[in-house]
PDB file of C-alpha atoms in Angstrom:
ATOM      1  CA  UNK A  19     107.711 105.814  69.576  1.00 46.00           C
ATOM      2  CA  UNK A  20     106.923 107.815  72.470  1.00 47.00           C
ATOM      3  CA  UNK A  21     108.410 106.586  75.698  1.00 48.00           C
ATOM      4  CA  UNK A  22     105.793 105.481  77.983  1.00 47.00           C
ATOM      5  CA  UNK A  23     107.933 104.914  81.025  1.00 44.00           C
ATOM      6  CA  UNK A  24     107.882 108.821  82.053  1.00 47.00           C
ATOM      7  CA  UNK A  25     104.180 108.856  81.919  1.00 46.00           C
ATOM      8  CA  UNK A  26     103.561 105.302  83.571  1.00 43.00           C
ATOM      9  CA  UNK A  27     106.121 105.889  86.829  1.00 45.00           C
ATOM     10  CA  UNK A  28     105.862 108.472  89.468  1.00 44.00           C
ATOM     11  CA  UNK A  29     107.988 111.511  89.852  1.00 43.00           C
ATOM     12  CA  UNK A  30     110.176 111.833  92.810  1.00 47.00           C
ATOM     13  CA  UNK A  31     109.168 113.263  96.403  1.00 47.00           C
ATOM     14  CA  UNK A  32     109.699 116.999  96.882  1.00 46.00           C
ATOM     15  CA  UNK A  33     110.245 116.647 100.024  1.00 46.00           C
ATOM     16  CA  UNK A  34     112.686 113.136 100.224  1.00 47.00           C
ATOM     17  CA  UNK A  35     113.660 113.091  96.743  1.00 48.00           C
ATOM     18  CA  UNK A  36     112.671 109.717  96.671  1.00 47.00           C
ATOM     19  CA  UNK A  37     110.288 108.064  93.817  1.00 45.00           C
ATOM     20  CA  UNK A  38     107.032 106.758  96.397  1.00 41.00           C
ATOM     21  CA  UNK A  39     106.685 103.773  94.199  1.00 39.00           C
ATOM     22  CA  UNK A  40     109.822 102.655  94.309  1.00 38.00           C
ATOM     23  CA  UNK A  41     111.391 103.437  97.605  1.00 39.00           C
ATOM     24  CA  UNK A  42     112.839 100.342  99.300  1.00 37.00           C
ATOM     25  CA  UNK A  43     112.092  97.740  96.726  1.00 35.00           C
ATOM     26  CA  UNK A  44     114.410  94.563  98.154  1.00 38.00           C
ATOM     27  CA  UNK A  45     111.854  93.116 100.049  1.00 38.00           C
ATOM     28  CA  UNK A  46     110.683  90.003  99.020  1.00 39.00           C
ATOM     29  CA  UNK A  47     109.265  88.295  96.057  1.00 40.00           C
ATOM     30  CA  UNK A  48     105.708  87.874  94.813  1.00 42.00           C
ATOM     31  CA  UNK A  49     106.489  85.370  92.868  1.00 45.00           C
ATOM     32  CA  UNK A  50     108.245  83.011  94.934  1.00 42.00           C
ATOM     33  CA  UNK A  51     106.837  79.949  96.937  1.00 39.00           C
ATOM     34  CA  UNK A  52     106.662  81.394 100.258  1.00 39.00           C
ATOM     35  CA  UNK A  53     104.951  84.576  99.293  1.00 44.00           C
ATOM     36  CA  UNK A  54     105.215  87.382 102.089  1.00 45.00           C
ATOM     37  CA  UNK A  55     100.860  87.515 102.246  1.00 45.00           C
ATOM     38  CA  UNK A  56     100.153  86.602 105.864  1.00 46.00           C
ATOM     39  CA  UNK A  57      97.503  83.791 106.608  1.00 43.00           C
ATOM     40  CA  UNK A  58      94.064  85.240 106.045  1.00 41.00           C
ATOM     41  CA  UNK A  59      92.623  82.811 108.469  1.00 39.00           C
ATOM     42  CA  UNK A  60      92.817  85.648 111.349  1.00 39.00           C
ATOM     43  CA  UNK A  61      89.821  86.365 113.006  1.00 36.00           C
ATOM     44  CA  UNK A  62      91.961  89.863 114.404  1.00 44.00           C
ATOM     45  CA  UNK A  63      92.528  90.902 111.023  1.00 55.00           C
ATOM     46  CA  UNK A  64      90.577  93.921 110.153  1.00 66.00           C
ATOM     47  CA  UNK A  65      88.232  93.944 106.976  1.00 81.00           C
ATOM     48  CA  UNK A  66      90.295  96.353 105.537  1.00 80.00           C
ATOM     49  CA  UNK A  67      93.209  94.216 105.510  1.00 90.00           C
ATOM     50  CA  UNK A  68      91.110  91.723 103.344  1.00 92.00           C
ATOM     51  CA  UNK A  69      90.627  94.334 100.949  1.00 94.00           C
ATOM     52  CA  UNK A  70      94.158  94.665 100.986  1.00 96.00           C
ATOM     53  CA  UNK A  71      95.122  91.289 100.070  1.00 96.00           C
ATOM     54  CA  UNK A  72      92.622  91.417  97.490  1.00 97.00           C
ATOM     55  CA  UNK A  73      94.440  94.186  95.649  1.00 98.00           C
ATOM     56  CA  UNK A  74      97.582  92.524  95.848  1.00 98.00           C
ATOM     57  CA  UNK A  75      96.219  89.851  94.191  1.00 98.00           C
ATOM     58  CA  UNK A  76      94.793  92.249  91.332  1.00 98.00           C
ATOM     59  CA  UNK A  77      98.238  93.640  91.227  1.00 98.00           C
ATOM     60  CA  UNK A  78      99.866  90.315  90.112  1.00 98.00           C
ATOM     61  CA  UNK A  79      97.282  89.764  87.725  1.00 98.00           C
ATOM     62  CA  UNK A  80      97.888  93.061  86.116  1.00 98.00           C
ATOM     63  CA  UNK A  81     102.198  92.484  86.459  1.00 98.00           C
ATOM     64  CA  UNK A  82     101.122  88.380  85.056  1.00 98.00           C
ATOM     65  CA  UNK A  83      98.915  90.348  81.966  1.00 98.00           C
ATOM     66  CA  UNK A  84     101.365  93.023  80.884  1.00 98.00           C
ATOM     67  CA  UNK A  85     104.324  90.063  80.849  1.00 98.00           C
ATOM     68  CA  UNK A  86     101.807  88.328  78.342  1.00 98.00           C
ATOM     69  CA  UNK A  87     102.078  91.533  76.106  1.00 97.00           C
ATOM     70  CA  UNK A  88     105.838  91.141  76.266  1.00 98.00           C
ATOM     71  CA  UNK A  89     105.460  87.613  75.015  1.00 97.00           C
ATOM     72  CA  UNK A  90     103.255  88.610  72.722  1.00 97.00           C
ATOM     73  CA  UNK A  91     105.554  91.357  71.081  1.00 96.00           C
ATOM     74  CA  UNK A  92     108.127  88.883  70.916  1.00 96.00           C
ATOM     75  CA  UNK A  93     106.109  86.184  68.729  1.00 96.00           C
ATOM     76  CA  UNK A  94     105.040  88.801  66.836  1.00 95.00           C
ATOM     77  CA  UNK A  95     108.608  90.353  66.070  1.00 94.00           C
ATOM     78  CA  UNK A  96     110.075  87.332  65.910  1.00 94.00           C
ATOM     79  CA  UNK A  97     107.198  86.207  62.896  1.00 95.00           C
ATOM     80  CA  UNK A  98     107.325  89.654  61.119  1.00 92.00           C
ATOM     81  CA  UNK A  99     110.752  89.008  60.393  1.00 91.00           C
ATOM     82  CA  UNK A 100     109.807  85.805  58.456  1.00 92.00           C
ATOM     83  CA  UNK A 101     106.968  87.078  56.960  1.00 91.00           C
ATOM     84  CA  UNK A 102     107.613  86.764  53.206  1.00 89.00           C
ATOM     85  CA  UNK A 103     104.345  88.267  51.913  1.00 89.00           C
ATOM     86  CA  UNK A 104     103.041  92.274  52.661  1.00 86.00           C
ATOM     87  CA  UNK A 105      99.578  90.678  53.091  1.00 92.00           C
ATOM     88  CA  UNK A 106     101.333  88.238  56.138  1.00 92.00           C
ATOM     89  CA  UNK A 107     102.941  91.664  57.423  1.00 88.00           C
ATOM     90  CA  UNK A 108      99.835  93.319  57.373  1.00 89.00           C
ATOM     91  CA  UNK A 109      98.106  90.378  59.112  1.00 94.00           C
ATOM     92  CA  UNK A 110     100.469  90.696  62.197  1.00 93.00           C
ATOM     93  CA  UNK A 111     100.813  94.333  62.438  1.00 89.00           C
ATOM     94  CA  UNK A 112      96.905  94.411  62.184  1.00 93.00           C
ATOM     95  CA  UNK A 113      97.293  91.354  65.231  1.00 95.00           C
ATOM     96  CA  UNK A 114      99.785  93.623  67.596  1.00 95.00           C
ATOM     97  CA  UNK A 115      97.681  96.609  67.692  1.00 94.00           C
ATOM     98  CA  UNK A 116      94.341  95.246  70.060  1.00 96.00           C
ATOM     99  CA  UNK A 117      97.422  93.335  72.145  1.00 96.00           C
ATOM    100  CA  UNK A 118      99.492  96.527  72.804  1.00 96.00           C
ATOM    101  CA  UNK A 119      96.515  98.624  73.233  1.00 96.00           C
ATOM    102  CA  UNK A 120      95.383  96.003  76.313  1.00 97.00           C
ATOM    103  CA  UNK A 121      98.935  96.222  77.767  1.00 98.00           C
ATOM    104  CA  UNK A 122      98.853  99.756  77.662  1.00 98.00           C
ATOM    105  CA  UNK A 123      95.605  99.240  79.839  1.00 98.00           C
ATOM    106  CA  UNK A 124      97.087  96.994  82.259  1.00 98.00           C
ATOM    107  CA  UNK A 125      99.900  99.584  83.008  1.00 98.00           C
ATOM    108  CA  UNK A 126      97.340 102.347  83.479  1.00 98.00           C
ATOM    109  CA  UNK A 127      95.645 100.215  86.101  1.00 98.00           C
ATOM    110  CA  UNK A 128      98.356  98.479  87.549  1.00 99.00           C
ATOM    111  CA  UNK A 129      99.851 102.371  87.903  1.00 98.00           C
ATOM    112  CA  UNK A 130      97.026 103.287  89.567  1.00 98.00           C
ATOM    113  CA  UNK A 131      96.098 100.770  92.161  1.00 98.00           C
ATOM    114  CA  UNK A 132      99.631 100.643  93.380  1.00 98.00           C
ATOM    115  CA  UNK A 133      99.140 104.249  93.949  1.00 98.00           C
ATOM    116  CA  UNK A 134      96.294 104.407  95.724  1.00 98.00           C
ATOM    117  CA  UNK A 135      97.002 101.262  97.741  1.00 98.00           C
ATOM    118  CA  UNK A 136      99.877 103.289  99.067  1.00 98.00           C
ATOM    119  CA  UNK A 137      97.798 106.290  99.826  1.00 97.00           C
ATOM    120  CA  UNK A 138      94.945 103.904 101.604  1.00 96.00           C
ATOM    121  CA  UNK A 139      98.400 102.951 103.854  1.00 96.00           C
ATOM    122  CA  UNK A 140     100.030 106.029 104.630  1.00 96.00           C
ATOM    123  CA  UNK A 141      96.313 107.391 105.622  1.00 96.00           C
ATOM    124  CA  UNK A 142      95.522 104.588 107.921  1.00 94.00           C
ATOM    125  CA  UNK A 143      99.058 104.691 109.173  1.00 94.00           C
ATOM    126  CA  UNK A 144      98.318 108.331 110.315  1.00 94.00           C
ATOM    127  CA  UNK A 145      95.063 107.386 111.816  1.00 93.00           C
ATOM    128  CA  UNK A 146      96.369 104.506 113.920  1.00 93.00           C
ATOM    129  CA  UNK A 147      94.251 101.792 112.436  1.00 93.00           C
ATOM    130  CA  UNK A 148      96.858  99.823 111.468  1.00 93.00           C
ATOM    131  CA  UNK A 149      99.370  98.430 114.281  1.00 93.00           C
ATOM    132  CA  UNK A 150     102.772  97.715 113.498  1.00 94.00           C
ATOM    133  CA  UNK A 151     102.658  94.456 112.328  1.00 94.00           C
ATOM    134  CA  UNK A 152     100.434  95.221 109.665  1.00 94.00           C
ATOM    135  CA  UNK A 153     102.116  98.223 108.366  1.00 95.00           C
ATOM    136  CA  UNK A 154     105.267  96.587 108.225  1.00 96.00           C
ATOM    137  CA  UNK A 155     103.109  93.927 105.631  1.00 96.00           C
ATOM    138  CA  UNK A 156     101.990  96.576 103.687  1.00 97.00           C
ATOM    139  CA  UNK A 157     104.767  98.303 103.128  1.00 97.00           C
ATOM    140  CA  UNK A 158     106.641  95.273 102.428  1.00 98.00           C
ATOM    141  CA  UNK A 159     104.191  93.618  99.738  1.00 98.00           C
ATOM    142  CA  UNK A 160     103.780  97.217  98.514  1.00 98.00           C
ATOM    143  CA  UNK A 161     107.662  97.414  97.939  1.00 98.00           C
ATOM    144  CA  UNK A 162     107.658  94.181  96.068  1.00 98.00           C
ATOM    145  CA  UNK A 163     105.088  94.638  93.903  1.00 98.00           C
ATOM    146  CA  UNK A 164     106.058  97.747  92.961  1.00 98.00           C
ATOM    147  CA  UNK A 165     109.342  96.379  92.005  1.00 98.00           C
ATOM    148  CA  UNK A 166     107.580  93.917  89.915  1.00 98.00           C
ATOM    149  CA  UNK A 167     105.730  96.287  88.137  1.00 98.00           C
ATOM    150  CA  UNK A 168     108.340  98.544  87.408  1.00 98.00           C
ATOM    151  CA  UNK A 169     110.542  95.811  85.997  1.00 98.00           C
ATOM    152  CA  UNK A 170     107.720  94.354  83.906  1.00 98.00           C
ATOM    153  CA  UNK A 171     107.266  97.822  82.560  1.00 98.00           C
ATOM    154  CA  UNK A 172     111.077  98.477  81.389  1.00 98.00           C
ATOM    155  CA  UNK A 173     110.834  94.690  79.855  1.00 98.00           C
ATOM    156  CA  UNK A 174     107.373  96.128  78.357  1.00 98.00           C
ATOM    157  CA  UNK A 175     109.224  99.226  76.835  1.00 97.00           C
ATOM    158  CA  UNK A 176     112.160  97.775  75.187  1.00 97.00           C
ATOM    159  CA  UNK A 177     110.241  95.017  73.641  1.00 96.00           C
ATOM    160  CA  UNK A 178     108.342  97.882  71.860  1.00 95.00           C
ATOM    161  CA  UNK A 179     111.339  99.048  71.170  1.00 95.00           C
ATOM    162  CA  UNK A 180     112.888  96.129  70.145  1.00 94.00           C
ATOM    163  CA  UNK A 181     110.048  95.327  67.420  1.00 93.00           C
ATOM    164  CA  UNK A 182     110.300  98.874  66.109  1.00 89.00           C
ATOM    165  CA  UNK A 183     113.872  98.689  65.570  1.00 90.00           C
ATOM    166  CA  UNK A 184     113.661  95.217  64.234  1.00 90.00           C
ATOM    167  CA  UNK A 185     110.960  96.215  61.682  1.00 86.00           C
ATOM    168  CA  UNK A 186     112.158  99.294  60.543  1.00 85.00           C
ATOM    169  CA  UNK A 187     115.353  97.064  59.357  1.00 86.00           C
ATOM    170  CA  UNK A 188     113.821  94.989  57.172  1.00 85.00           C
ATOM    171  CA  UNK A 189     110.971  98.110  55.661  1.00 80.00           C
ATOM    172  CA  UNK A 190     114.743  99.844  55.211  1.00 83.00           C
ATOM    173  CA  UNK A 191     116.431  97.127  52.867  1.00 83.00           C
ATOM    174  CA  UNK A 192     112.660  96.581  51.447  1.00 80.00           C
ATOM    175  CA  UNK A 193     112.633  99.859  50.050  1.00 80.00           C
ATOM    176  CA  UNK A 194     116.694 100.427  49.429  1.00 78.00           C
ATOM    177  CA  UNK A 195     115.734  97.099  46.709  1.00 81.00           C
ATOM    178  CA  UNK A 196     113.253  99.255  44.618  1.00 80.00           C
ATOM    179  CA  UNK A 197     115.406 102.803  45.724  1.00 78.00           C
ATOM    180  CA  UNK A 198     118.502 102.686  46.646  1.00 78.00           C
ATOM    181  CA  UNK A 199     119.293 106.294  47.711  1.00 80.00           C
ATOM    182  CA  UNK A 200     116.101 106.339  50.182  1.00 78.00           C
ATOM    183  CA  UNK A 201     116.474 108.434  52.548  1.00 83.00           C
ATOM    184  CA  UNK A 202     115.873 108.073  56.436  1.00 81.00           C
ATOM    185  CA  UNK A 203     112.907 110.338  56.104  1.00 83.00           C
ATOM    186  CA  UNK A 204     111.396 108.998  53.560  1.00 80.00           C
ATOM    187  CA  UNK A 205     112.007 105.109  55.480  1.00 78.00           C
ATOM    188  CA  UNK A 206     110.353 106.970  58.494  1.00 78.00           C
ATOM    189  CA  UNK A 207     107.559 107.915  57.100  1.00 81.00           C
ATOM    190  CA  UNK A 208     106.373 104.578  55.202  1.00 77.00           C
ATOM    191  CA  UNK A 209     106.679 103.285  58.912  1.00 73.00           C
ATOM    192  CA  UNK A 210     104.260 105.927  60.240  1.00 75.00           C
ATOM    193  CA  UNK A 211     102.258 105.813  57.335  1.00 70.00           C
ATOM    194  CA  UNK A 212      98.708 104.309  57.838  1.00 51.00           C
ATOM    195  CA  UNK A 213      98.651 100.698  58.070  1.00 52.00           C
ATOM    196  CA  UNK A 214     102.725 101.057  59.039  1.00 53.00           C
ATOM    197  CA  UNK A 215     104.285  98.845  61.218  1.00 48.00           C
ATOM    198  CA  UNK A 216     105.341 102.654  63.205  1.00 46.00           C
ATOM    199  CA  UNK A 217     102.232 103.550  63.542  1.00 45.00           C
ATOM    200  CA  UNK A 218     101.055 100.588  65.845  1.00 43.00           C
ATOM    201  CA  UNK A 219     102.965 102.764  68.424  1.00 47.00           C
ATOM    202  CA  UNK A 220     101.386 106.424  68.406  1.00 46.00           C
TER     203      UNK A 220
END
């Protein structure tokens, strides 16, 4: 399996040798009671602040959506191993590849709109339309989400990973019943074979 976190996460500044997603991510918590989101009752509150709020909102939903996947993976991992039958093993693979393939879409976005959130902000910031109040929101709800995301992303990852090991176990002493001296190559490529459990991952 190719890992996915390289291509989802940003590389590092040039010019601060700092990662711009991640910089300063201990401030505080989207999911907690008293969320950081000012009140959007304010009349001074420029429209573009609205829109703001509205993509943080998206943002959760994407984080919320791509910890579903994880879930997901999970079940199905956790029901592959008692699958007794190739036609029940076939069943799940065949019912993890739409769900990883929609995860894999949430990341994309999520990647994205946290990106150009933070480019919207550094541009206004440069223009003066945004006073220092509302800078100091953005930056902090951008921090935290971007936390969020990048945790929910690792969590993402090793669940893949964890399935693929997992699987590749039991296809191993599968095959080492009918041939004993199977090699790892030839284990590898039943998994990556069409219809494999591997190949879910490509």
């Amino acid at each position: 399996m190719n890992n996915r976190l390289n291509e989802i996460l940003p590389v590092e500044d040039a010019n601060t040798g700092r990662n711009p997603l991640t910089a300063g991510l201990n401030q505080g918590d989207i999911e907690s009671n008293h969320p950081t989101t000012p009140h959007r009752g304010s009349m001074s509150s420029p429209s573009f602040m609205h829109d703001f709020f509205s993509q943080v909102e998206t943002v959760k939903k994407y984080v919320k959506n791509i910890k579903h996947g994880c879930k997901e993976i999970q079940r199905i991992s956790q029901d592959m191993m008692l699958a007794t039958t190739a036609e029940a093993e076939s069943k799940l693979s065949q019912e993890l590849t739409p769900k990883i393939a929609a995860a894999n879409d949430f990341v994309k976005k999520c990647k994205e709109l946290l990106s150009t959130m933070r480019d919207e902000t550094k541009e206004k910031s440069e223009a003066q339309l945004l006073n220092a109040n509302e800078k100091r929101i953005r930056e902090n709800l951008l921090n935290t989400l971007t936390r969020k995301f990048v945790d929910v992303t690792k969590e993402y990852q090793k669940r893949q990973e964890m399935y693929k090991e997992d699987v590749r176990k039991k296809v191993s002493r599968q095959i080492k019943i009918v041939k004993e001296d199977a090699t790892e190559e030839e284990i590898d490529a039943i998994m990556q074979s069409e219809g494999g459990t591997g190949a879910v991952f490509k």
